[in-house]
Coordinates of C-alpha atoms in Angstrom, one line a residue:
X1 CA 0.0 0.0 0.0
X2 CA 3.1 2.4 0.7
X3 CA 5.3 1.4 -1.9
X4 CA 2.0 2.1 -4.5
X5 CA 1.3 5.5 -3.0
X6 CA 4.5 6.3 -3.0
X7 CA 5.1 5.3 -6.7
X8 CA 1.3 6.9 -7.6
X9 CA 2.9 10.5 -6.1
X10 CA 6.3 10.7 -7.6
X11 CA 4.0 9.8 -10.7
X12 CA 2.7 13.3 -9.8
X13 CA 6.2 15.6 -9.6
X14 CA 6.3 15.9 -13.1
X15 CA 2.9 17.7 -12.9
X16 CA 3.8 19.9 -10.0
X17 CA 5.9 21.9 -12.3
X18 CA 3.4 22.2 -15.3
X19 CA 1.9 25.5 -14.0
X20 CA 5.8 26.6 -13.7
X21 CA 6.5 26.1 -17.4
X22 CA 2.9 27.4 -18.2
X23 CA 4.0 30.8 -16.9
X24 CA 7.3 31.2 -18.4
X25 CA 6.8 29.8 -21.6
X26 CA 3.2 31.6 -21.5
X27 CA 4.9 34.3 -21.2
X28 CA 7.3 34.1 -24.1
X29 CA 4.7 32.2 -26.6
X30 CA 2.4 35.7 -26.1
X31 CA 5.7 38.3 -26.9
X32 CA 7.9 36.1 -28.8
X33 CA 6.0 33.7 -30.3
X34 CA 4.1 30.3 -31.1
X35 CA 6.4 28.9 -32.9
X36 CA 10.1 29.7 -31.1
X37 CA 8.5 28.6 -27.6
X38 CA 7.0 25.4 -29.3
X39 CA 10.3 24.8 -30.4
X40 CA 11.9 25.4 -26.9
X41 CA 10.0 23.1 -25.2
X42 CA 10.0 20.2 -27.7
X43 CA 13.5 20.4 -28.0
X44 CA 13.8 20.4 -24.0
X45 CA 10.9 18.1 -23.1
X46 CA 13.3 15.4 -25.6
X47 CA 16.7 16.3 -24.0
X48 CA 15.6 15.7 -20.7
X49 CA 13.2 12.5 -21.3
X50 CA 16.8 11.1 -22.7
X51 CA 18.6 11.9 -20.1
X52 CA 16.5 10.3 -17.9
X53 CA 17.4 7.1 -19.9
X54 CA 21.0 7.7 -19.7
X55 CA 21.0 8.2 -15.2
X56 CA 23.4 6.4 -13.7
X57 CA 22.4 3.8 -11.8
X58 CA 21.9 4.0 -7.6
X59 CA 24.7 1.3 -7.4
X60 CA 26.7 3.9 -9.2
X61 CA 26.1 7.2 -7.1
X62 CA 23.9 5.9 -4.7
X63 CA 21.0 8.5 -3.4
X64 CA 21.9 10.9 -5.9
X65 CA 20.1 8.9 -9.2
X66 CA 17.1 9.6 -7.3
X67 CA 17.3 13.0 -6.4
X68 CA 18.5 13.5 -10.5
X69 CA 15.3 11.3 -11.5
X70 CA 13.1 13.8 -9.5
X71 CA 14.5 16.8 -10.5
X72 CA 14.3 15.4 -14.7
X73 CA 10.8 14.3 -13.7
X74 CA 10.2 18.1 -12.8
X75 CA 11.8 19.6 -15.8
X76 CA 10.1 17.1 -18.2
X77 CA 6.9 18.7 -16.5
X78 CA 8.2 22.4 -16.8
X79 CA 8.5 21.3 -20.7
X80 CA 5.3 20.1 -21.3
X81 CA 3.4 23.2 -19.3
X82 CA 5.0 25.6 -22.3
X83 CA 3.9 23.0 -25.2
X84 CA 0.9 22.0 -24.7
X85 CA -0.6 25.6 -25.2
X86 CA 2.2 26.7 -28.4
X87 CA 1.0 23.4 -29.8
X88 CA -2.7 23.9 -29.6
X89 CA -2.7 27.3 -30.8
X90 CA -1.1 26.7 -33.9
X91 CA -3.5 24.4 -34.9
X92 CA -6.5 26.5 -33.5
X93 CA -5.0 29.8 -34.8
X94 CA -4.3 28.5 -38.2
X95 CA -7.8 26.2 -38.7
X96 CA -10.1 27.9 -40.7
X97 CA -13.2 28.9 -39.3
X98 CA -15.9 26.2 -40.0
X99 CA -13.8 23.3 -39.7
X100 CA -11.6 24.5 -36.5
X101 CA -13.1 21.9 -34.7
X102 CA -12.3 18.8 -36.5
X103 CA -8.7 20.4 -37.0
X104 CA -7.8 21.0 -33.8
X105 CA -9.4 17.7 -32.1
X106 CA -6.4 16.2 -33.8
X107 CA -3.7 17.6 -32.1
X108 CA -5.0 16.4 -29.0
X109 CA -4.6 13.0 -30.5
X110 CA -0.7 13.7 -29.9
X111 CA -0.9 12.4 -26.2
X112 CA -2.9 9.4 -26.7
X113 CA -0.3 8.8 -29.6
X114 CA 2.2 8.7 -26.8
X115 CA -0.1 7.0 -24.2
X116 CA -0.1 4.5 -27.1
X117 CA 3.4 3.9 -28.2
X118 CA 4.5 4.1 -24.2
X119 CA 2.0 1.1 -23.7
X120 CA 3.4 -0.9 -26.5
X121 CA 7.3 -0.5 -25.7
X122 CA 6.0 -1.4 -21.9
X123 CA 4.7 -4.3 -22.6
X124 CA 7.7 -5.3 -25.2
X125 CA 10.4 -4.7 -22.5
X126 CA 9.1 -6.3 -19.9
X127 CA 9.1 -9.1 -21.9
X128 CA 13.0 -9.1 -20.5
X129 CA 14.1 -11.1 -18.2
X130 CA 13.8 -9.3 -15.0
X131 CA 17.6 -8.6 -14.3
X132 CA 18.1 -7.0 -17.8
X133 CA 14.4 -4.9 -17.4
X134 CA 16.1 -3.7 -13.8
X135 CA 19.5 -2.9 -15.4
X136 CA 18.9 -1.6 -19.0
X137 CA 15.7 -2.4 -20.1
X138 CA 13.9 -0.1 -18.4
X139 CA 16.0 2.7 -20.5
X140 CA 14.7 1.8 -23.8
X141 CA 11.9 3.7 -24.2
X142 CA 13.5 7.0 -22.5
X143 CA 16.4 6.7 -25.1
X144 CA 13.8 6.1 -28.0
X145 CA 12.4 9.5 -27.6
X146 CA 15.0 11.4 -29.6
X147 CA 13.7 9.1 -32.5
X148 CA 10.3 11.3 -32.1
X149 CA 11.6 14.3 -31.0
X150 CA 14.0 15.2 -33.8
X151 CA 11.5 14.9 -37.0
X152 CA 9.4 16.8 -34.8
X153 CA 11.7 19.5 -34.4
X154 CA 12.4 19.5 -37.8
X155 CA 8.1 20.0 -38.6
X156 CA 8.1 22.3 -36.5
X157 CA 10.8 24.5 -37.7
X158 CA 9.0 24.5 -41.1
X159 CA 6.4 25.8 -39.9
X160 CA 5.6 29.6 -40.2
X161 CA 4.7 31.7 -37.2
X162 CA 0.7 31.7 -37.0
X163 CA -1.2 34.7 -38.9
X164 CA -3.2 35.2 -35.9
X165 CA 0.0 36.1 -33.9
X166 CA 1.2 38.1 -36.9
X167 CA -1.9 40.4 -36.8
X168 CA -1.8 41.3 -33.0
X169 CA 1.8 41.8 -32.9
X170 CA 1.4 44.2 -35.9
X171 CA -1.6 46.0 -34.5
X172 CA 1.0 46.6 -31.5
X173 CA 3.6 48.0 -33.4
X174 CA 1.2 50.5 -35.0
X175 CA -0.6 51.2 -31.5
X176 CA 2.8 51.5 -29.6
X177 CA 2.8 53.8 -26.2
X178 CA 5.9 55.0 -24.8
X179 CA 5.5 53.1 -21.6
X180 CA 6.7 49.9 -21.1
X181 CA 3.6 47.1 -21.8
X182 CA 2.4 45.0 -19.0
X183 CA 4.1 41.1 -19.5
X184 CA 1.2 39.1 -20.8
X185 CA 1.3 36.7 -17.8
X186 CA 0.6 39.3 -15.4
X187 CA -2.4 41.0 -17.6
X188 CA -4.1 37.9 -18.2
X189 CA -4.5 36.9 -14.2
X190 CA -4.8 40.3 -13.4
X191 CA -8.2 40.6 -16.3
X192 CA -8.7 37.0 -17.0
X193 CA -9.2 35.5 -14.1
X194 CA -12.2 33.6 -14.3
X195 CA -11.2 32.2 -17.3
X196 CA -8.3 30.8 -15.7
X197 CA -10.5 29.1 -13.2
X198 CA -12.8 27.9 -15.5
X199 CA -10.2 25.6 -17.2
X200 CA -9.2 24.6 -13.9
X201 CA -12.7 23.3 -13.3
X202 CA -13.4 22.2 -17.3
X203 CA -10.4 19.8 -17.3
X204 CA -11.5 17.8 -14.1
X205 CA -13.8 15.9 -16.1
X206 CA -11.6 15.0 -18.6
X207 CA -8.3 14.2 -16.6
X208 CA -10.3 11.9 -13.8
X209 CA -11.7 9.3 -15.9
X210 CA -8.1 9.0 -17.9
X211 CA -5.9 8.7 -15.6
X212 CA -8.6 6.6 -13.7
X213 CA -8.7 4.2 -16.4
X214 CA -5.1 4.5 -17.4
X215 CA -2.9 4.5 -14.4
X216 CA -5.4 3.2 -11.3
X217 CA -7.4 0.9 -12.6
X218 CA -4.7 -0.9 -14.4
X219 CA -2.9 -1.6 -11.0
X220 CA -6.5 -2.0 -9.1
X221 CA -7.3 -4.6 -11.5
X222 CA -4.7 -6.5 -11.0
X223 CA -3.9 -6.5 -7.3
X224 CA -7.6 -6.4 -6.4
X225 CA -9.5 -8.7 -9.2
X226 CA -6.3 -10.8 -10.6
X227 CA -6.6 -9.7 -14.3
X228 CA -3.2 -9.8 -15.8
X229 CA -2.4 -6.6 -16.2
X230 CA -1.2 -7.2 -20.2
X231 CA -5.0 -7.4 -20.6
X232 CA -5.6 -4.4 -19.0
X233 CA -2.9 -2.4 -21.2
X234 CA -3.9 -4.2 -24.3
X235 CA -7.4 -2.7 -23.6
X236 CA -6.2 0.8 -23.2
X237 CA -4.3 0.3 -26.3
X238 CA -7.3 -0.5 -28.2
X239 CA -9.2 2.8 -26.8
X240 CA -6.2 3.8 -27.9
X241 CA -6.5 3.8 -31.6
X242 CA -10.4 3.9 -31.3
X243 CA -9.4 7.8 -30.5
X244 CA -8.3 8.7 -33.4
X245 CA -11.7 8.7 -35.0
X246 CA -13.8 9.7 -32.2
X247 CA -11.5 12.7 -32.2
X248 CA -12.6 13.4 -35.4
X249 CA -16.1 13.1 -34.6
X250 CA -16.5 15.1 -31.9
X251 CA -14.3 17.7 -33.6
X252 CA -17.2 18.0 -36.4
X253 CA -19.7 18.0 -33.9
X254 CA -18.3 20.8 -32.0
X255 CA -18.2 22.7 -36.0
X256 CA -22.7 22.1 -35.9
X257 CA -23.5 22.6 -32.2
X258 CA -19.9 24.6 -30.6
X259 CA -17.8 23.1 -27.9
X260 CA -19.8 24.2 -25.2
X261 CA -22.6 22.1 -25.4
X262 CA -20.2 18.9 -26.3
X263 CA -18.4 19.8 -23.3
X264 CA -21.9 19.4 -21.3
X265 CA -22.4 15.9 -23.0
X266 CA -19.4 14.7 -22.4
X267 CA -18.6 16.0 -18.6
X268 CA -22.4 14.3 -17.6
X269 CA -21.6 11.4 -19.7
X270 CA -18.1 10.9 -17.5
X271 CA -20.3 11.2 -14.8
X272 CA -23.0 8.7 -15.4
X273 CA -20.3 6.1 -16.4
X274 CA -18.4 6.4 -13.1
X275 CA -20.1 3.2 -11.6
X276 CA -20.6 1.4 -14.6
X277 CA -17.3 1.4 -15.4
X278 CA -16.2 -0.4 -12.1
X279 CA -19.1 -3.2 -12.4
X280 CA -18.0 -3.8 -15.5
X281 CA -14.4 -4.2 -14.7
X282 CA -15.3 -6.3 -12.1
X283 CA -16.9 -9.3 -14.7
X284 CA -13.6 -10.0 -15.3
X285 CA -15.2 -10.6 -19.1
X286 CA -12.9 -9.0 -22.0
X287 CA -15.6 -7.8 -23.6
X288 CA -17.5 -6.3 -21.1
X289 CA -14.1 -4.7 -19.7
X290 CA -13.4 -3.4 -23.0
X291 CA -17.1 -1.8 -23.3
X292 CA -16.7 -0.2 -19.8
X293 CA -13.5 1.4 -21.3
X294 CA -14.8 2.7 -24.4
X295 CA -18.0 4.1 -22.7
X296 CA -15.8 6.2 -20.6
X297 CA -12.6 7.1 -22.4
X298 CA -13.8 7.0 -26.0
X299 CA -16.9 8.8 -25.4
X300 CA -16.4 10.2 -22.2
X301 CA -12.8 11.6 -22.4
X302 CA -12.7 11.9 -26.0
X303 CA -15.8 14.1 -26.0
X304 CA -14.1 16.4 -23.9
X305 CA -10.3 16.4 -25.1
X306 CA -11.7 16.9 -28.4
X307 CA -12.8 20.4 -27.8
X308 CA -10.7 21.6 -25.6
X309 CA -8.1 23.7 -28.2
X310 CA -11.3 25.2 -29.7
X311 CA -12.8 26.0 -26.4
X312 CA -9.8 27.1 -24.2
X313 CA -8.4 29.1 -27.2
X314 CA -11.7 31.0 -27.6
X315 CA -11.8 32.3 -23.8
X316 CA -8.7 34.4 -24.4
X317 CA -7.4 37.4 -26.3
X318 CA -5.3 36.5 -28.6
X319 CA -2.6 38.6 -26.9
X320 CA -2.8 36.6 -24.0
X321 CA -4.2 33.6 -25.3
X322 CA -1.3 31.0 -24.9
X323 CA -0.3 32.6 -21.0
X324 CA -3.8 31.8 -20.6
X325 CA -5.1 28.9 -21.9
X326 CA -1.9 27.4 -20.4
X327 CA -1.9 28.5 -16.9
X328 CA -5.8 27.3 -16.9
X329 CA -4.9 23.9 -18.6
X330 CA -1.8 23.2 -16.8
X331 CA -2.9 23.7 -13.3
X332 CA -5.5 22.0 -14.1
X333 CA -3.4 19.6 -15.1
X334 CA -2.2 18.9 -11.6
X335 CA -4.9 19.0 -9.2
X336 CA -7.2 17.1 -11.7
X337 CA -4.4 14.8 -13.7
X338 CA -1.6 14.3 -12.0
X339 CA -2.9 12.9 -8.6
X340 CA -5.4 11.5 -9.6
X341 CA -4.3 8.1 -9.3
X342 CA -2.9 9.0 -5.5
X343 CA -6.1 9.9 -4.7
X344 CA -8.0 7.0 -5.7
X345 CA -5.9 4.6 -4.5
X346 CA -5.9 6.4 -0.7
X347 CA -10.4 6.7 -1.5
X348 CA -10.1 3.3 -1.7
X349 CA -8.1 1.9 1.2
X350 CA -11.1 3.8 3.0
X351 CA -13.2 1.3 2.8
X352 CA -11.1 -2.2 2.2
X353 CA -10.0 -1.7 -1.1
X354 CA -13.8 -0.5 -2.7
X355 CA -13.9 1.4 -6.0
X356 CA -17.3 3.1 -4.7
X357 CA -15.6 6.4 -3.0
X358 CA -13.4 6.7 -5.8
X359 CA -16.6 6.4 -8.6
X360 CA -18.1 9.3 -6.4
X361 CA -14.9 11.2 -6.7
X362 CA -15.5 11.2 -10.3
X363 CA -19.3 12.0 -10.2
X364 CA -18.7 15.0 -7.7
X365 CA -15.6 16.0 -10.6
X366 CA -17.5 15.4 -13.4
X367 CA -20.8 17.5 -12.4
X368 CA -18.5 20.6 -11.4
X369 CA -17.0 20.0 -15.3
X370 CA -20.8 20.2 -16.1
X371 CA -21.5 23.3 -14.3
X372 CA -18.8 25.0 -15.7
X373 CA -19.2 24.4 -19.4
X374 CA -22.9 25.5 -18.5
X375 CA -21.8 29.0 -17.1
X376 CA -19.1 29.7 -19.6
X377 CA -19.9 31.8 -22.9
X378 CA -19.6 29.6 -26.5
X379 CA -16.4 30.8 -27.6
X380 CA -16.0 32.2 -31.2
X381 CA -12.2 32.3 -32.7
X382 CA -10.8 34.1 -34.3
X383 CA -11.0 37.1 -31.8
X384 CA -9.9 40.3 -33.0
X385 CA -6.5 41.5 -32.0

């Protein structure tokens, strides 16, 4: 029970420093620009996610690989707080207007792409003996990031800075005041507030259910109802690729009715699948497993991660649009995402080991998702500059 919690929180440093990237490379994505910041932290997030395959080993330098673990862990999470937002917004901000949607509901497929490979090269490796997995197999897929990272990189340098960006910074030139302009990061708290809070509340019904499903449930599963895990991961592969095209559908559907009202479906969807989803894990059946998992992540999550770049985007200026949307996103990120799975697996050693306080956790989550969507104003992009 320690040695899980334990494992379920340092899961969570790399999150803690999410909203610390969000601000700084908010910051420069709104004055310098979507692009040069998206290349910062792509480039950074893959140094440091190879480094962590290259630490020495504790027998090596003793409690120092741990301590260097922890702080990579953190900077991988400082990375990914300044992407996410310079990788949504170039989508957003260069989709054209009626099919923004479906556009930008595939860049979110970018993490599940990852969730999907990082499944796959788990289950190869440990595959390995156990004394090669604890020596150097355990390395592999840290050191096969700079096979991803680099053509990245090299997309991404191709690319040209977004027009939306172009316009604003133009209209600033032209508008110029003598005094010294007020960093974007500090405006959009100081004016944008609830906006900021919103997200916050918007992404709990999103991040739950994932990392529910993704990280909890796979250990739950198999220390609680002896499924082998590979069945477990071989499921959440399949939801997997069943993204992809759900992505795509939501994305259209938030082009006819906006992303406000999917948000609504999908946040009281998440929460009328919280129990469900446990009684069907607990058949043990594949097939009724598998249905509890696309119920909640490929209708439930997908629903909402679909329109989240459309949605997010759209509450901001587009001046302060990435410090925004990224601050909101990435702090949600934490206190809905990253310990997530800490939190259900402390719920349920409540009551011997019983999924039911953690499915209320993710009712109560899901309803204040709800009520948010319902409160916040339909966002219309482009705005004006």
């Amino acid at each position: 029970m320690t040695a899980t919690l334990s494992s379920f929180a340092s899961f969570g440093v790399g999150f803690i420093s999410r909203p610390l990237g969000a601000l700084f490379f908010g910051n420069r994505g709104d004055t310098l620009g979507r692009k040069n910041t998206l290349l910062i932290t792509l480039g950074g997030m893959g140094a440091v996610t190879f480094l962590i395959g290259c630490l020495p080993s504790y027998a090596s330098i003793g409690a120092l690989a741990p301590a260097l673990l922890v702080i990579l862990r953190f900077l991988q999470g400082f990375m990914v707080g300044g992407e996410w937002g310079g990788a949504m917004l170039m989508v957003v901000e260069y989709a054209a207007g009626k099919h923004r949607g479906r556009l930008s509901a595939l860049s979110q497929t970018g993490g599940l792409t990852g969730q999907l490979l990082a499944t796959g090269v788990f289950i190869v490796v440990t595959q390995l003996p156990k004394e090669a997995l604890l020596s150097w197999g355990w390395r592999i897929p840290f050191l096969l990031s700079a096979l991803l990272v680099l053509p990245g990189l090299y997309m991404r340098h191709r690319l040209d800075e977004t027009p939306v960006f172009r316009a604003f910074k133009k209209q600033q030139a032209i508008n110029h005041r003598q005094q010294r302009e007020e960093r974007p990061v500090v405006k959009v708290v100081r004016e944008q507030w609830r906006s900021i809070l919103l997200i916050i509340i918007l992404r709990f019904a999103e991040s739950v259910p994932f990392f529910l499903a993704t990280v909890f449930a796979v250990s739950w599963a198999t220390t609680q109802l002896g499924i082998a895990s590979l069945t477990i991961l071989y499921i959440v592969m399949f939801t997997c690729l069943l993204a992809y095209p759900m992505h795509v559908l939501f994305g259209i559907m938030s082009d006819r009715r906006g992303c406000r009202q999917v948000y609504i479906f999908g946040a009281l969807f998440v929460a009328a699948m919280a129990f469900p989803f446990f009684w069907l894990l607990e058949s043990r059946s594949l097939i009724l497993m598998t249905m509890g998992y696309v119920l909640l992540i490929n209708i439930g999550h997908n629903s909402l991660n679909a329109v989240q770049p459309s949605f997010f985007a759209g509450l901001f200026h587009p001046p302060v649009r990435y410090s925004g949307s990224s601050i909101g996103a990435q702090l949600g990120a934490v206190v809905a995402g990253g310990f997530t799975p800490f939190i259900a697996k402390a719920l349920s050693a409540v009551y011997d080991n019983s999924w039911t306080l953690v499915a209320g956790y993710v009712v109560l989550t899901a309803l204040a998702s709800a009520f948010a969507a319902k409160i916040a104003p339909e966002t219309v992009l482009p705005h004006s500059p």
